[in-house]
PDB file of C-alpha atoms in Angstrom:
ATOM      1  CA  UNK A  22      32.163  49.197   7.561  1.00  0.00           C
ATOM      2  CA  UNK A  23      34.353  51.223   5.304  1.00  0.00           C
ATOM      3  CA  UNK A  24      35.629  54.491   6.679  1.00  0.00           C
ATOM      4  CA  UNK A  25      35.439  55.973   3.169  1.00  0.00           C
ATOM      5  CA  UNK A  26      31.665  55.392   3.160  1.00  0.00           C
ATOM      6  CA  UNK A  27      31.314  57.307   6.424  1.00  0.00           C
ATOM      7  CA  UNK A  28      33.553  60.085   5.143  1.00  0.00           C
ATOM      8  CA  UNK A  29      31.383  60.339   2.020  1.00  0.00           C
ATOM      9  CA  UNK A  30      28.302  60.526   4.246  1.00  0.00           C
ATOM     10  CA  UNK A  31      29.903  63.290   6.319  1.00  0.00           C
ATOM     11  CA  UNK A  32      30.776  65.082   3.086  1.00  0.00           C
ATOM     12  CA  UNK A  33      27.157  64.887   1.935  1.00  0.00           C
ATOM     13  CA  UNK A  34      25.986  66.247   5.279  1.00  0.00           C
ATOM     14  CA  UNK A  35      28.471  69.132   5.044  1.00  0.00           C
ATOM     15  CA  UNK A  36      27.335  69.902   1.492  1.00  0.00           C
ATOM     16  CA  UNK A  37      23.734  69.953   2.655  1.00  0.00           C
ATOM     17  CA  UNK A  38      24.523  72.232   5.603  1.00  0.00           C
ATOM     18  CA  UNK A  39      26.270  74.658   3.232  1.00  0.00           C
ATOM     19  CA  UNK A  40      22.941  75.246   1.478  1.00  0.00           C
ATOM     20  CA  UNK A  41      21.868  77.685   4.208  1.00  0.00           C
ATOM     21  CA  UNK A  42      23.186  80.585   2.137  1.00  0.00           C
ATOM     22  CA  UNK A  43      21.604  79.271  -1.075  1.00  0.00           C
ATOM     23  CA  UNK A  44      19.040  81.672  -2.531  1.00  0.00           C
ATOM     24  CA  UNK A  45      16.276  79.057  -2.899  1.00  0.00           C
ATOM     25  CA  UNK A  46      16.299  78.377   0.850  1.00  0.00           C
ATOM     26  CA  UNK A  47      14.977  81.860   1.660  1.00  0.00           C
ATOM     27  CA  UNK A  48      11.316  81.202   0.805  1.00  0.00           C
ATOM     28  CA  UNK A  49       9.247  80.385   3.878  1.00  0.00           C
ATOM     29  CA  UNK A  50       8.001  76.858   3.068  1.00  0.00           C
ATOM     30  CA  UNK A  51      11.415  75.722   1.851  1.00  0.00           C
ATOM     31  CA  UNK A  52      13.162  77.213   4.856  1.00  0.00           C
ATOM     32  CA  UNK A  53      10.864  75.300   7.217  1.00  0.00           C
ATOM     33  CA  UNK A  54      11.771  71.944   5.660  1.00  0.00           C
ATOM     34  CA  UNK A  55      15.444  72.868   5.374  1.00  0.00           C
ATOM     35  CA  UNK A  56      15.669  73.823   9.048  1.00  0.00           C
ATOM     36  CA  UNK A  57      14.104  70.529  10.097  1.00  0.00           C
ATOM     37  CA  UNK A  58      16.591  68.518   8.057  1.00  0.00           C
ATOM     38  CA  UNK A  59      19.447  70.750   9.225  1.00  0.00           C
ATOM     39  CA  UNK A  60      18.612  70.131  12.897  1.00  0.00           C
ATOM     40  CA  UNK A  61      18.660  66.368  12.398  1.00  0.00           C
ATOM     41  CA  UNK A  62      21.894  66.362  10.409  1.00  0.00           C
ATOM     42  CA  UNK A  63      23.657  68.628  12.917  1.00  0.00           C
ATOM     43  CA  UNK A  64      22.872  66.036  15.592  1.00  0.00           C
ATOM     44  CA  UNK A  65      23.967  63.131  13.408  1.00  0.00           C
ATOM     45  CA  UNK A  66      27.267  64.610  12.203  1.00  0.00           C
ATOM     46  CA  UNK A  67      29.189  64.398  15.533  1.00  0.00           C
ATOM     47  CA  UNK A  68      27.955  60.837  16.044  1.00  0.00           C
ATOM     48  CA  UNK A  69      29.298  59.792  12.650  1.00  0.00           C
ATOM     49  CA  UNK A  70      32.590  61.555  13.366  1.00  0.00           C
ATOM     50  CA  UNK A  71      32.868  59.576  16.605  1.00  0.00           C
ATOM     51  CA  UNK A  72      32.201  56.330  14.722  1.00  0.00           C
ATOM     52  CA  UNK A  73      35.038  57.156  12.310  1.00  0.00           C
ATOM     53  CA  UNK A  74      37.380  58.022  15.186  1.00  0.00           C
ATOM     54  CA  UNK A  75      36.552  54.825  17.082  1.00  0.00           C
ATOM     55  CA  UNK A  76      37.182  52.634  14.018  1.00  0.00           C
ATOM     56  CA  UNK A  77      34.207  50.371  14.722  1.00  0.00           C
ATOM     57  CA  UNK A  78      34.559  46.989  13.060  1.00  0.00           C
ATOM     58  CA  UNK A  79      32.809  46.203   9.806  1.00  0.00           C
ATOM     59  CA  UNK A  80      29.050  45.752  10.001  1.00  0.00           C
ATOM     60  CA  UNK A  81      27.320  45.130   6.686  1.00  0.00           C
ATOM     61  CA  UNK A  82      23.824  46.108   7.863  1.00  0.00           C
ATOM     62  CA  UNK A  83      25.067  49.363   9.367  1.00  0.00           C
ATOM     63  CA  UNK A  84      27.135  50.052   6.251  1.00  0.00           C
ATOM     64  CA  UNK A  85      24.094  49.555   4.023  1.00  0.00           C
ATOM     65  CA  UNK A  86      22.061  51.885   6.240  1.00  0.00           C
ATOM     66  CA  UNK A  87      24.741  54.582   6.063  1.00  0.00           C
ATOM     67  CA  UNK A  88      24.974  54.171   2.290  1.00  0.00           C
ATOM     68  CA  UNK A  89      21.203  54.616   1.968  1.00  0.00           C
ATOM     69  CA  UNK A  90      21.305  57.643   4.258  1.00  0.00           C
ATOM     70  CA  UNK A  91      24.088  59.166   2.191  1.00  0.00           C
ATOM     71  CA  UNK A  92      22.050  58.761  -0.997  1.00  0.00           C
ATOM     72  CA  UNK A  93      18.982  60.271   0.667  1.00  0.00           C
ATOM     73  CA  UNK A  94      20.923  63.309   1.865  1.00  0.00           C
ATOM     74  CA  UNK A  95      22.377  63.798  -1.617  1.00  0.00           C
ATOM     75  CA  UNK A  96      18.880  63.627  -3.163  1.00  0.00           C
ATOM     76  CA  UNK A  97      17.537  66.058  -0.556  1.00  0.00           C
ATOM     77  CA  UNK A  98      20.355  68.504  -1.272  1.00  0.00           C
ATOM     78  CA  UNK A  99      19.636  68.305  -5.008  1.00  0.00           C
ATOM     79  CA  UNK A 100      15.940  68.973  -4.395  1.00  0.00           C
ATOM     80  CA  UNK A 101      16.687  72.061  -2.329  1.00  0.00           C
ATOM     81  CA  UNK A 102      19.139  73.337  -4.937  1.00  0.00           C
ATOM     82  CA  UNK A 103      16.586  73.026  -7.725  1.00  0.00           C
ATOM     83  CA  UNK A 104      13.513  74.107  -5.753  1.00  0.00           C
ATOM     84  CA  UNK A 105      11.465  76.712  -7.621  1.00  0.00           C
ATOM     85  CA  UNK A 106       9.640  79.252  -5.388  1.00  0.00           C
ATOM     86  CA  UNK A 107       6.463  79.209  -7.498  1.00  0.00           C
ATOM     87  CA  UNK A 108       6.320  75.417  -7.483  1.00  0.00           C
ATOM     88  CA  UNK A 109       6.660  75.316  -3.707  1.00  0.00           C
ATOM     89  CA  UNK A 110       3.654  77.627  -3.310  1.00  0.00           C
ATOM     90  CA  UNK A 111       1.556  75.438  -5.604  1.00  0.00           C
ATOM     91  CA  UNK A 112       2.757  72.315  -3.807  1.00  0.00           C
ATOM     92  CA  UNK A 113       1.877  73.600  -0.348  1.00  0.00           C
ATOM     93  CA  UNK A 114      -1.558  74.822  -1.462  1.00  0.00           C
ATOM     94  CA  UNK A 115      -2.393  71.425  -2.944  1.00  0.00           C
ATOM     95  CA  UNK A 116      -0.724  69.436  -0.141  1.00  0.00           C
TER      96      UNK A 116
END
């Protein structure tokens, strides 16, 4: 597995965790979902750092999983950045 892929994943996690001060995160429904994702990523980040430090040998399946996770975190960050407070209220009423 490429170390650069893991470093990119860690970078995406850090970018997501920096959203806590973002204005859109302050609405109640958004904050609930953000906090859930934040808890998971805070647990995952030290594990990924340990994998980088241990220089685990290449594993294609694991690499593909990390690549998919990285893309998902990036998409999640983009959704939180563009979340509109009015839309979230409509979404949660209809959901």
